Amino acid sequence: MTTARSLTTLSGVISAVVVAALGFYGGWQRRWMSDDGLIVLRTVRNLLAGNGPVFNAGERVETNTSTLWQYIIYIGALISGSRLETIALWAALVFTTVALFIAAVATAKLYQGNNRLLLLPFGGILYISLPPARDFATSGLEWGLSLLWIATWWFLMVQWVEDARLRWGIKYSYLLAFCSGLSWLVRPELALYGGLSGLMLLIMDRKNWWKILLAAIPVPLAYQVFRMGYYGLLVPHTAVAKSASGSQWGDGWFYLMDFVTPYHLWLGVLIAAAAAGLRVWNATREASISVNRRTVVIGLTCGAALIHFLYVLRVGGDFMHGRMLLLPLFTLLLPVSVVVIDRQRIPTTVAAAGLFIAGMGWSFATVLGGHPYQLPEGDEAPLRIVDERIFWQLATYRDQPTRYAEDFLTARNMNNFVPMLEQGRAAHDAQLFQIRLSQHPLVLSWEPRPRTTEHTDLADMPLSLTMINLGMTSMNAPLDVRVLDNMGLANPLAGRQPRVVNGRVGHDKNLPLEWQVADSAVPLDAVPSWVDKAYVKRAREILYTPEYQKLFASYRSPLTFKRFLANIKFSLGAGRTLQFQEDPAAYQGPLPVVDPLPINWPRDIKLDPVR
């Protein structure tokens, strides 16, 4: 006969299975690939080819925010030999599914000692009902991995509440310490979560402090030393390009309203808060030896999520609808991943059942309502926040969302990209420029320009091109083509520009075309007519000044042990603070004209392996 306690456990497992199944179905139904997701895959291609963890061979630039995500795709490619887009899609979707399952199981374990409870799926269903939550269950980005880390972190903290041990005697607290240390390598802002849980462990288990540090520190410390020596930075280069040093609360509030309004999300949050409040009220009437630890864990989880939420608002949000608010929202819902029906307390049972029905009603309405989106009218209409999945489907004139790199070739700004790129490679040209064939209607194309015949270090620069949409260009180009962007994700010159006042969040840096041409093998007499030659000439001279030379050496010069040590020093000094001005007139004084130090070094570029 099934006991009451086993029924509680069984209902928790069933709840986890239900929410995981719904999450998998919802994510699969909306599967797609984003342009930003393709950026990750370019680095994986270079890893597979043997060029190292770089975006452009010969330039040590870390363009991916999540360190672990790129290596997970890399390992998947080594094992399966499948297309990178397919590996990224399946990994993200499976991670999201497992995260929803673990979150529900972990929350159910908080109630496993009570033999009269029935558990129903709740918080995970509220989360996955949101269109952006299902969109970013794939997309090629690390959101699935981030959810999995958060869910695992939550599960380990619940095990710590009970002071649980693995079968071979290792305490879960040490696994929690290890997980906390990995947070920085999943996404930098998750260090907030890992830091708080690590601090909690050190305070609550002071006598074993050295074991906790031994579990938490070695892996992230080893990678941090590697990052400083290899890339010359303390943080991923994306953090330099998207510097969060200023406050943009107004933009953050606008971003929040863009997320909340279409789904009446405030109502879903109120229902979840009421469910949490009901559970807290019931908990005050229950005696438990672990109630203090449980309170600490739940408080820490919600506190970390709220701080994360405020951080997103402070930096101005994002340019993708809902994306940056998904992780703190998922975390806030963890304590109510399941809703509790206490079969021996009729009033609270009725209240809990009512909240469950209300939550499922809101979720159902949210799924049905979706998120209607249209492209802004007019070619010059500003883009602020977009529904990225629908945006790229419309911008590529497709009946289905983009899923592979070649799907983006039908976008207007990719017109003639592949044939003109191949023409430029065949002629050993220097730069591929985007050109405008007509204004009304707007028709774009590409045009290669020849390479300098002068014996300078820039003459060995690979065929280069620049476009803000870094993923679609880089994944449709061979690895011997240098692909850059004007806002700095792959271009340190652009990443160290001052922020554009009132610029689009996440796209508020811009390197003028003249600087891009200056840092290429294009001779002055081949500069296009719409580019200021005098500006290019002056900019090219400025590139050889000491502060620029130090930057170029940090990520372009051959990696020797001496360079590795120099990069560590650079990362602690100028690597943190160096900024440039876009106006050449801002650089005064004599410039070197005789035997200047190089800013470009020969590179051995390996192409994609034949698979």
PDB file of N, CA, C and O in Angstrom, residues 226-289:
ATOM      1  N   PHE A 226      44.712  32.029 -16.656  1.00  0.00           N
ATOM      2  CA  PHE A 226      44.803  31.823 -18.102  1.00  0.00           C
ATOM      3  C   PHE A 226      44.238  33.016 -18.858  1.00  0.00           C
ATOM      4  O   PHE A 226      44.844  33.491 -19.827  1.00  0.00           O
ATOM      5  N   ARG A 227      43.085  33.512 -18.444  1.00  0.00           N
ATOM      6  CA  ARG A 227      42.466  34.651 -19.131  1.00  0.00           C
ATOM      7  C   ARG A 227      43.384  35.863 -19.100  1.00  0.00           C
ATOM      8  O   ARG A 227      43.568  36.548 -20.112  1.00  0.00           O
ATOM      9  N   MET A 228      43.948  36.153 -17.955  1.00  0.00           N
ATOM     10  CA  MET A 228      44.818  37.322 -17.828  1.00  0.00           C
ATOM     11  C   MET A 228      46.056  37.190 -18.699  1.00  0.00           C
ATOM     12  O   MET A 228      46.482  38.153 -19.345  1.00  0.00           O
ATOM     13  N   GLY A 229      46.644  35.998 -18.738  1.00  0.00           N
ATOM     14  CA  GLY A 229      47.858  35.818 -19.511  1.00  0.00           C
ATOM     15  C   GLY A 229      47.616  35.662 -20.997  1.00  0.00           C
ATOM     16  O   GLY A 229      48.423  36.120 -21.813  1.00  0.00           O
ATOM     17  N   TYR A 230      46.509  35.017 -21.364  1.00  0.00           N
ATOM     18  CA  TYR A 230      46.231  34.748 -22.776  1.00  0.00           C
ATOM     19  C   TYR A 230      45.576  35.946 -23.453  1.00  0.00           C
ATOM     20  O   TYR A 230      45.984  36.361 -24.542  1.00  0.00           O
ATOM     21  N   TYR A 231      44.545  36.509 -22.811  1.00  0.00           N
ATOM     22  CA  TYR A 231      43.801  37.620 -23.414  1.00  0.00           C
ATOM     23  C   TYR A 231      44.256  38.995 -22.919  1.00  0.00           C
ATOM     24  O   TYR A 231      43.923  40.012 -23.535  1.00  0.00           O
ATOM     25  N   GLY A 232      44.954  39.049 -21.784  1.00  0.00           N
ATOM     26  CA  GLY A 232      45.368  40.335 -21.242  1.00  0.00           C
ATOM     27  C   GLY A 232      44.244  41.098 -20.576  1.00  0.00           C
ATOM     28  O   GLY A 232      44.290  42.333 -20.497  1.00  0.00           O
ATOM     29  N   LEU A 233      43.232  40.378 -20.067  1.00  0.00           N
ATOM     30  CA  LEU A 233      42.076  41.016 -19.449  1.00  0.00           C
ATOM     31  C   LEU A 233      41.686  40.301 -18.156  1.00  0.00           C
ATOM     32  O   LEU A 233      41.933  39.096 -18.001  1.00  0.00           O
ATOM     33  N   LEU A 234      41.029  41.046 -17.267  1.00  0.00           N
ATOM     34  CA  LEU A 234      40.487  40.460 -16.043  1.00  0.00           C
ATOM     35  C   LEU A 234      39.112  39.855 -16.267  1.00  0.00           C
ATOM     36  O   LEU A 234      38.668  38.986 -15.502  1.00  0.00           O
ATOM     37  N   VAL A 235      38.428  40.316 -17.301  1.00  0.00           N
ATOM     38  CA  VAL A 235      37.043  39.913 -17.567  1.00  0.00           C
ATOM     39  C   VAL A 235      36.925  39.537 -19.037  1.00  0.00           C
ATOM     40  O   VAL A 235      37.813  39.857 -19.847  1.00  0.00           O
ATOM     41  N   PRO A 236      35.836  38.858 -19.434  1.00  0.00           N
ATOM     42  CA  PRO A 236      35.637  38.631 -20.872  1.00  0.00           C
ATOM     43  C   PRO A 236      35.609  39.959 -21.623  1.00  0.00           C
ATOM     44  O   PRO A 236      35.178  40.987 -21.086  1.00  0.00           O
ATOM     45  N   HIS A 237      36.067  39.933 -22.870  1.00  0.00           N
ATOM     46  CA  HIS A 237      36.111  41.182 -23.633  1.00  0.00           C
ATOM     47  C   HIS A 237      34.718  41.780 -23.819  1.00  0.00           C
ATOM     48  O   HIS A 237      34.583  42.999 -23.993  1.00  0.00           O
ATOM     49  N   THR A 238      33.675  40.963 -23.766  1.00  0.00           N
ATOM     50  CA  THR A 238      32.318  41.488 -23.868  1.00  0.00           C
ATOM     51  C   THR A 238      32.017  42.483 -22.748  1.00  0.00           C
ATOM     52  O   THR A 238      31.240  43.418 -22.930  1.00  0.00           O
ATOM     53  N   ALA A 239      32.631  42.264 -21.580  1.00  0.00           N
ATOM     54  CA  ALA A 239      32.421  43.192 -20.461  1.00  0.00           C
ATOM     55  C   ALA A 239      33.090  44.530 -20.729  1.00  0.00           C
ATOM     56  O   ALA A 239      32.645  45.567 -20.227  1.00  0.00           O
ATOM     57  N   VAL A 240      34.169  44.533 -21.518  1.00  0.00           N
ATOM     58  CA  VAL A 240      34.818  45.790 -21.913  1.00  0.00           C
ATOM     59  C   VAL A 240      33.949  46.511 -22.939  1.00  0.00           C
ATOM     60  O   VAL A 240      33.702  47.715 -22.843  1.00  0.00           O
ATOM     61  N   ALA A 241      33.468  45.746 -23.926  1.00  0.00           N
ATOM     62  CA  ALA A 241      32.657  46.355 -24.983  1.00  0.00           C
ATOM     63  C   ALA A 241      31.332  46.883 -24.456  1.00  0.00           C
ATOM     64  O   ALA A 241      30.845  47.922 -24.894  1.00  0.00           O
ATOM     65  N   LYS A 242      30.738  46.153 -23.494  1.00  0.00           N
ATOM     66  CA  LYS A 242      29.443  46.557 -22.941  1.00  0.00           C
ATOM     67  C   LYS A 242      29.634  47.027 -21.504  1.00  0.00           C
ATOM     68  O   LYS A 242      28.977  46.541 -20.584  1.00  0.00           O
ATOM     69  N   SER A 243      30.537  47.962 -21.319  1.00  0.00           N
ATOM     70  CA  SER A 243      30.888  48.419 -19.981  1.00  0.00           C
ATOM     71  C   SER A 243      29.660  48.883 -19.219  1.00  0.00           C
ATOM     72  O   SER A 243      28.819  49.604 -19.745  1.00  0.00           O
ATOM     73  N   ALA A 244      29.556  48.410 -17.967  1.00  0.00           N
ATOM     74  CA  ALA A 244      28.391  48.725 -17.141  1.00  0.00           C
ATOM     75  C   ALA A 244      28.769  49.687 -16.024  1.00  0.00           C
ATOM     76  O   ALA A 244      28.282  49.594 -14.902  1.00  0.00           O
ATOM     77  N   SER A 245      29.661  50.627 -16.335  1.00  0.00           N
ATOM     78  CA  SER A 245      30.152  51.543 -15.306  1.00  0.00           C
ATOM     79  C   SER A 245      29.152  52.635 -14.973  1.00  0.00           C
ATOM     80  O   SER A 245      29.178  53.201 -13.881  1.00  0.00           O
ATOM     81  N   GLY A 246      28.253  52.954 -15.889  1.00  0.00           N
ATOM     82  CA  GLY A 246      27.282  54.012 -15.641  1.00  0.00           C
ATOM     83  C   GLY A 246      25.916  53.466 -15.267  1.00  0.00           C
ATOM     84  O   GLY A 246      25.636  52.282 -15.396  1.00  0.00           O
ATOM     85  N   SER A 247      25.054  54.350 -14.790  1.00  0.00           N
ATOM     86  CA  SER A 247      23.687  53.966 -14.430  1.00  0.00           C
ATOM     87  C   SER A 247      22.721  54.476 -15.489  1.00  0.00           C
ATOM     88  O   SER A 247      22.805  55.627 -15.911  1.00  0.00           O
ATOM     89  N   GLN A 248      21.815  53.594 -15.907  1.00  0.00           N
ATOM     90  CA  GLN A 248      20.795  53.956 -16.893  1.00  0.00           C
ATOM     91  C   GLN A 248      19.439  53.461 -16.401  1.00  0.00           C
ATOM     92  O   GLN A 248      18.806  52.611 -17.019  1.00  0.00           O
ATOM     93  N   TRP A 249      19.026  53.985 -15.269  1.00  0.00           N
ATOM     94  CA  TRP A 249      17.798  53.505 -14.636  1.00  0.00           C
ATOM     95  C   TRP A 249      16.580  53.739 -15.526  1.00  0.00           C
ATOM     96  O   TRP A 249      15.654  52.929 -15.541  1.00  0.00           O
ATOM     97  N   GLY A 250      16.571  54.844 -16.265  1.00  0.00           N
ATOM     98  CA  GLY A 250      15.440  55.118 -17.148  1.00  0.00           C
ATOM     99  C   GLY A 250      15.282  54.061 -18.216  1.00  0.00           C
ATOM    100  O   GLY A 250      14.181  53.549 -18.459  1.00  0.00           O
ATOM    101  N   ASP A 251      16.398  53.701 -18.851  1.00  0.00           N
ATOM    102  CA  ASP A 251      16.355  52.638 -19.846  1.00  0.00           C
ATOM    103  C   ASP A 251      15.982  51.309 -19.207  1.00  0.00           C
ATOM    104  O   ASP A 251      15.280  50.485 -19.803  1.00  0.00           O
ATOM    105  N   GLY A 252      16.481  51.094 -17.984  1.00  0.00           N
ATOM    106  CA  GLY A 252      16.152  49.856 -17.283  1.00  0.00           C
ATOM    107  C   GLY A 252      14.665  49.733 -17.003  1.00  0.00           C
ATOM    108  O   GLY A 252      14.071  48.651 -17.146  1.00  0.00           O
ATOM    109  N   TRP A 253      14.043  50.839 -16.605  1.00  0.00           N
ATOM    110  CA  TRP A 253      12.599  50.824 -16.345  1.00  0.00           C
ATOM    111  C   TRP A 253      11.823  50.574 -17.633  1.00  0.00           C
ATOM    112  O   TRP A 253      10.852  49.805 -17.641  1.00  0.00           O
ATOM    113  N   PHE A 254      12.274  51.196 -18.721  1.00  0.00           N
ATOM    114  CA  PHE A 254      11.631  50.965 -20.015  1.00  0.00           C
ATOM    115  C   PHE A 254      11.747  49.488 -20.408  1.00  0.00           C
ATOM    116  O   PHE A 254      10.789  48.891 -20.928  1.00  0.00           O
ATOM    117  N   TYR A 255      12.909  48.899 -20.155  1.00  0.00           N
ATOM    118  CA  TYR A 255      13.126  47.485 -20.472  1.00  0.00           C
ATOM    119  C   TYR A 255      12.204  46.603 -19.634  1.00  0.00           C
ATOM    120  O   TYR A 255      11.630  45.628 -20.132  1.00  0.00           O
ATOM    121  N   LEU A 256      12.065  46.944 -18.360  1.00  0.00           N
ATOM    122  CA  LEU A 256      11.174  46.181 -17.491  1.00  0.00           C
ATOM    123  C   LEU A 256       9.739  46.249 -17.987  1.00  0.00           C
ATOM    124  O   LEU A 256       9.043  45.219 -18.049  1.00  0.00           O
ATOM    125  N   MET A 257       9.265  47.443 -18.329  1.00  0.00           N
ATOM    126  CA  MET A 257       7.892  47.583 -18.805  1.00  0.00           C
ATOM    127  C   MET A 257       7.673  46.850 -20.125  1.00  0.00           C
ATOM    128  O   MET A 257       6.603  46.288 -20.367  1.00  0.00           O
ATOM    129  N   ASP A 258       8.704  46.834 -20.977  1.00  0.00           N
ATOM    130  CA  ASP A 258       8.601  46.103 -22.244  1.00  0.00           C
ATOM    131  C   ASP A 258       8.403  44.615 -21.992  1.00  0.00           C
ATOM    132  O   ASP A 258       7.758  43.920 -22.790  1.00  0.00           O
ATOM    133  N   PHE A 259       8.964  44.124 -20.886  1.00  0.00           N
ATOM    134  CA  PHE A 259       8.833  42.711 -20.527  1.00  0.00           C
ATOM    135  C   PHE A 259       7.530  42.416 -19.805  1.00  0.00           C
ATOM    136  O   PHE A 259       6.860  41.413 -20.066  1.00  0.00           O
ATOM    137  N   VAL A 260       7.147  43.286 -18.898  1.00  0.00           N
ATOM    138  CA  VAL A 260       5.993  43.030 -18.032  1.00  0.00           C
ATOM    139  C   VAL A 260       4.670  43.235 -18.756  1.00  0.00           C
ATOM    140  O   VAL A 260       3.743  42.420 -18.637  1.00  0.00           O
ATOM    141  N   THR A 261       4.567  44.307 -19.524  1.00  0.00           N
ATOM    142  CA  THR A 261       3.269  44.737 -20.059  1.00  0.00           C
ATOM    143  C   THR A 261       2.583  43.729 -20.972  1.00  0.00           C
ATOM    144  O   THR A 261       1.376  43.466 -20.781  1.00  0.00           O
ATOM    145  N   PRO A 262       3.261  43.117 -21.953  1.00  0.00           N
ATOM    146  CA  PRO A 262       2.531  42.249 -22.890  1.00  0.00           C
ATOM    147  C   PRO A 262       1.864  41.050 -22.228  1.00  0.00           C
ATOM    148  O   PRO A 262       0.880  40.523 -22.750  1.00  0.00           O
ATOM    149  N   TYR A 263       2.400  40.616 -21.094  1.00  0.00           N
ATOM    150  CA  TYR A 263       1.898  39.383 -20.468  1.00  0.00           C
ATOM    151  C   TYR A 263       1.194  39.641 -19.138  1.00  0.00           C
ATOM    152  O   TYR A 263       0.838  38.679 -18.451  1.00  0.00           O
ATOM    153  N   HIS A 264       1.029  40.911 -18.776  1.00  0.00           N
ATOM    154  CA  HIS A 264       0.507  41.228 -17.436  1.00  0.00           C
ATOM    155  C   HIS A 264       1.296  40.439 -16.389  1.00  0.00           C
ATOM    156  O   HIS A 264       0.743  39.802 -15.499  1.00  0.00           O
ATOM    157  N   LEU A 265       2.623  40.505 -16.519  1.00  0.00           N
ATOM    158  CA  LEU A 265       3.493  39.692 -15.679  1.00  0.00           C
ATOM    159  C   LEU A 265       3.343  40.028 -14.202  1.00  0.00           C
ATOM    160  O   LEU A 265       3.557  39.164 -13.334  1.00  0.00           O
ATOM    161  N   TRP A 266       2.953  41.243 -13.915  1.00  0.00           N
ATOM    162  CA  TRP A 266       2.749  41.611 -12.513  1.00  0.00           C
ATOM    163  C   TRP A 266       1.728  40.699 -11.846  1.00  0.00           C
ATOM    164  O   TRP A 266       1.849  40.382 -10.652  1.00  0.00           O
ATOM    165  N   LEU A 267       0.726  40.248 -12.617  1.00  0.00           N
ATOM    166  CA  LEU A 267      -0.288  39.362 -12.051  1.00  0.00           C
ATOM    167  C   LEU A 267       0.318  37.996 -11.727  1.00  0.00           C
ATOM    168  O   LEU A 267       0.071  37.433 -10.650  1.00  0.00           O
ATOM    169  N   GLY A 268       1.114  37.456 -12.637  1.00  0.00           N
ATOM    170  CA  GLY A 268       1.769  36.177 -12.371  1.00  0.00           C
ATOM    171  C   GLY A 268       2.688  36.256 -11.168  1.00  0.00           C
ATOM    172  O   GLY A 268       2.740  35.326 -10.354  1.00  0.00           O
ATOM    173  N   VAL A 269       3.421  37.373 -11.028  1.00  0.00           N
ATOM    174  CA  VAL A 269       4.327  37.545  -9.887  1.00  0.00           C
ATOM    175  C   VAL A 269       3.532  37.650  -8.591  1.00  0.00           C
ATOM    176  O   VAL A 269       3.921  37.087  -7.555  1.00  0.00           O
ATOM    177  N   LEU A 270       2.399  38.353  -8.617  1.00  0.00           N
ATOM    178  CA  LEU A 270       1.559  38.455  -7.422  1.00  0.00           C
ATOM    179  C   LEU A 270       1.035  37.093  -6.989  1.00  0.00           C
ATOM    180  O   LEU A 270       0.992  36.778  -5.795  1.00  0.00           O
ATOM    181  N   ILE A 271       0.630  36.282  -7.956  1.00  0.00           N
ATOM    182  CA  ILE A 271       0.136  34.937  -7.635  1.00  0.00           C
ATOM    183  C   ILE A 271       1.258  34.106  -7.018  1.00  0.00           C
ATOM    184  O   ILE A 271       1.050  33.409  -6.009  1.00  0.00           O
ATOM    185  N   ALA A 272       2.464  34.187  -7.600  1.00  0.00           N
ATOM    186  CA  ALA A 272       3.600  33.451  -7.051  1.00  0.00           C
ATOM    187  C   ALA A 272       3.959  33.951  -5.660  1.00  0.00           C
ATOM    188  O   ALA A 272       4.264  33.160  -4.752  1.00  0.00           O
ATOM    189  N   ALA A 273       3.905  35.277  -5.452  1.00  0.00           N
ATOM    190  CA  ALA A 273       4.210  35.851  -4.144  1.00  0.00           C
ATOM    191  C   ALA A 273       3.190  35.404  -3.104  1.00  0.00           C
ATOM    192  O   ALA A 273       3.539  35.116  -1.953  1.00  0.00           O
ATOM    193  N   ALA A 274       1.913  35.327  -3.499  1.00  0.00           N
ATOM    194  CA  ALA A 274       0.882  34.856  -2.578  1.00  0.00           C
ATOM    195  C   ALA A 274       1.108  33.397  -2.203  1.00  0.00           C
ATOM    196  O   ALA A 274       0.940  33.011  -1.035  1.00  0.00           O
ATOM    197  N   ALA A 275       1.516  32.585  -3.179  1.00  0.00           N
ATOM    198  CA  ALA A 275       1.811  31.180  -2.888  1.00  0.00           C
ATOM    199  C   ALA A 275       2.982  31.061  -1.927  1.00  0.00           C
ATOM    200  O   ALA A 275       2.971  30.234  -1.000  1.00  0.00           O
ATOM    201  N   ALA A 276       4.001  31.909  -2.123  1.00  0.00           N
ATOM    202  CA  ALA A 276       5.147  31.896  -1.222  1.00  0.00           C
ATOM    203  C   ALA A 276       4.745  32.358   0.170  1.00  0.00           C
ATOM    204  O   ALA A 276       5.158  31.773   1.179  1.00  0.00           O
ATOM    205  N   GLY A 277       3.924  33.413   0.227  1.00  0.00           N
ATOM    206  CA  GLY A 277       3.466  33.906   1.515  1.00  0.00           C
ATOM    207  C   GLY A 277       2.650  32.874   2.277  1.00  0.00           C
ATOM    208  O   GLY A 277       2.790  32.731   3.503  1.00  0.00           O
ATOM    209  N   LEU A 278       1.805  32.144   1.560  1.00  0.00           N
ATOM    210  CA  LEU A 278       1.012  31.095   2.202  1.00  0.00           C
ATOM    211  C   LEU A 278       1.913  30.021   2.781  1.00  0.00           C
ATOM    212  O   LEU A 278       1.691  29.520   3.887  1.00  0.00           O
ATOM    213  N   ARG A 279       2.961  29.669   2.034  1.00  0.00           N
ATOM    214  CA  ARG A 279       3.868  28.628   2.522  1.00  0.00           C
ATOM    215  C   ARG A 279       4.642  29.106   3.731  1.00  0.00           C
ATOM    216  O   ARG A 279       4.887  28.354   4.680  1.00  0.00           O
ATOM    217  N   VAL A 280       5.053  30.380   3.745  1.00  0.00           N
ATOM    218  CA  VAL A 280       5.755  30.938   4.900  1.00  0.00           C
ATOM    219  C   VAL A 280       4.857  30.921   6.128  1.00  0.00           C
ATOM    220  O   VAL A 280       5.291  30.577   7.235  1.00  0.00           O
ATOM    221  N   TRP A 281       3.609  31.272   5.916  1.00  0.00           N
ATOM    222  CA  TRP A 281       2.664  31.284   7.048  1.00  0.00           C
ATOM    223  C   TRP A 281       2.493  29.882   7.630  1.00  0.00           C
ATOM    224  O   TRP A 281       2.469  29.685   8.832  1.00  0.00           O
ATOM    225  N   ASN A 282       2.413  28.895   6.753  1.00  0.00           N
ATOM    226  CA  ASN A 282       2.301  27.517   7.225  1.00  0.00           C
ATOM    227  C   ASN A 282       3.571  27.064   7.927  1.00  0.00           C
ATOM    228  O   ASN A 282       3.526  26.317   8.899  1.00  0.00           O
ATOM    229  N   ALA A 283       4.721  27.520   7.413  1.00  0.00           N
ATOM    230  CA  ALA A 283       5.995  27.090   7.991  1.00  0.00           C
ATOM    231  C   ALA A 283       6.164  27.575   9.422  1.00  0.00           C
ATOM    232  O   ALA A 283       6.816  26.924  10.236  1.00  0.00           O
ATOM    233  N   THR A 284       5.577  28.720   9.743  1.00  0.00           N
ATOM    234  CA  THR A 284       5.694  29.239  11.106  1.00  0.00           C
ATOM    235  C   THR A 284       4.968  28.361  12.108  1.00  0.00           C
ATOM    236  O   THR A 284       5.224  28.441  13.305  1.00  0.00           O
ATOM    237  N   ARG A 285       4.086  27.498  11.604  1.00  0.00           N
ATOM    238  CA  ARG A 285       3.323  26.606  12.490  1.00  0.00           C
ATOM    239  C   ARG A 285       3.942  25.220  12.560  1.00  0.00           C
ATOM    240  O   ARG A 285       3.398  24.333  13.201  1.00  0.00           O
ATOM    241  N   GLU A 286       5.068  25.018  11.862  1.00  0.00           N
ATOM    242  CA  GLU A 286       5.714  23.710  11.828  1.00  0.00           C
ATOM    243  C   GLU A 286       7.075  23.786  12.508  1.00  0.00           C
ATOM    244  O   GLU A 286       7.810  24.748  12.325  1.00  0.00           O
ATOM    245  N   ALA A 287       7.391  22.777  13.284  1.00  0.00           N
ATOM    246  CA  ALA A 287       8.694  22.695  13.936  1.00  0.00           C
ATOM    247  C   ALA A 287       9.618  21.845  13.079  1.00  0.00           C
ATOM    248  O   ALA A 287       9.233  20.788  12.600  1.00  0.00           O
ATOM    249  N   SER A 288      10.855  22.316  12.871  1.00  0.00           N
ATOM    250  CA  SER A 288      11.810  21.556  12.069  1.00  0.00           C
ATOM    251  C   SER A 288      13.210  21.887  12.536  1.00  0.00           C
ATOM    252  O   SER A 288      13.533  23.047  12.808  1.00  0.00           O
ATOM    253  N   ILE A 289      14.069  20.863  12.639  1.00  0.00           N
ATOM    254  CA  ILE A 289      15.441  21.095  13.081  1.00  0.00           C
ATOM    255  C   ILE A 289      16.223  21.886  12.036  1.00  0.00           C
ATOM    256  O   ILE A 289      17.270  22.453  12.333  1.00  0.00           O
TER     257      ILE A 289
END
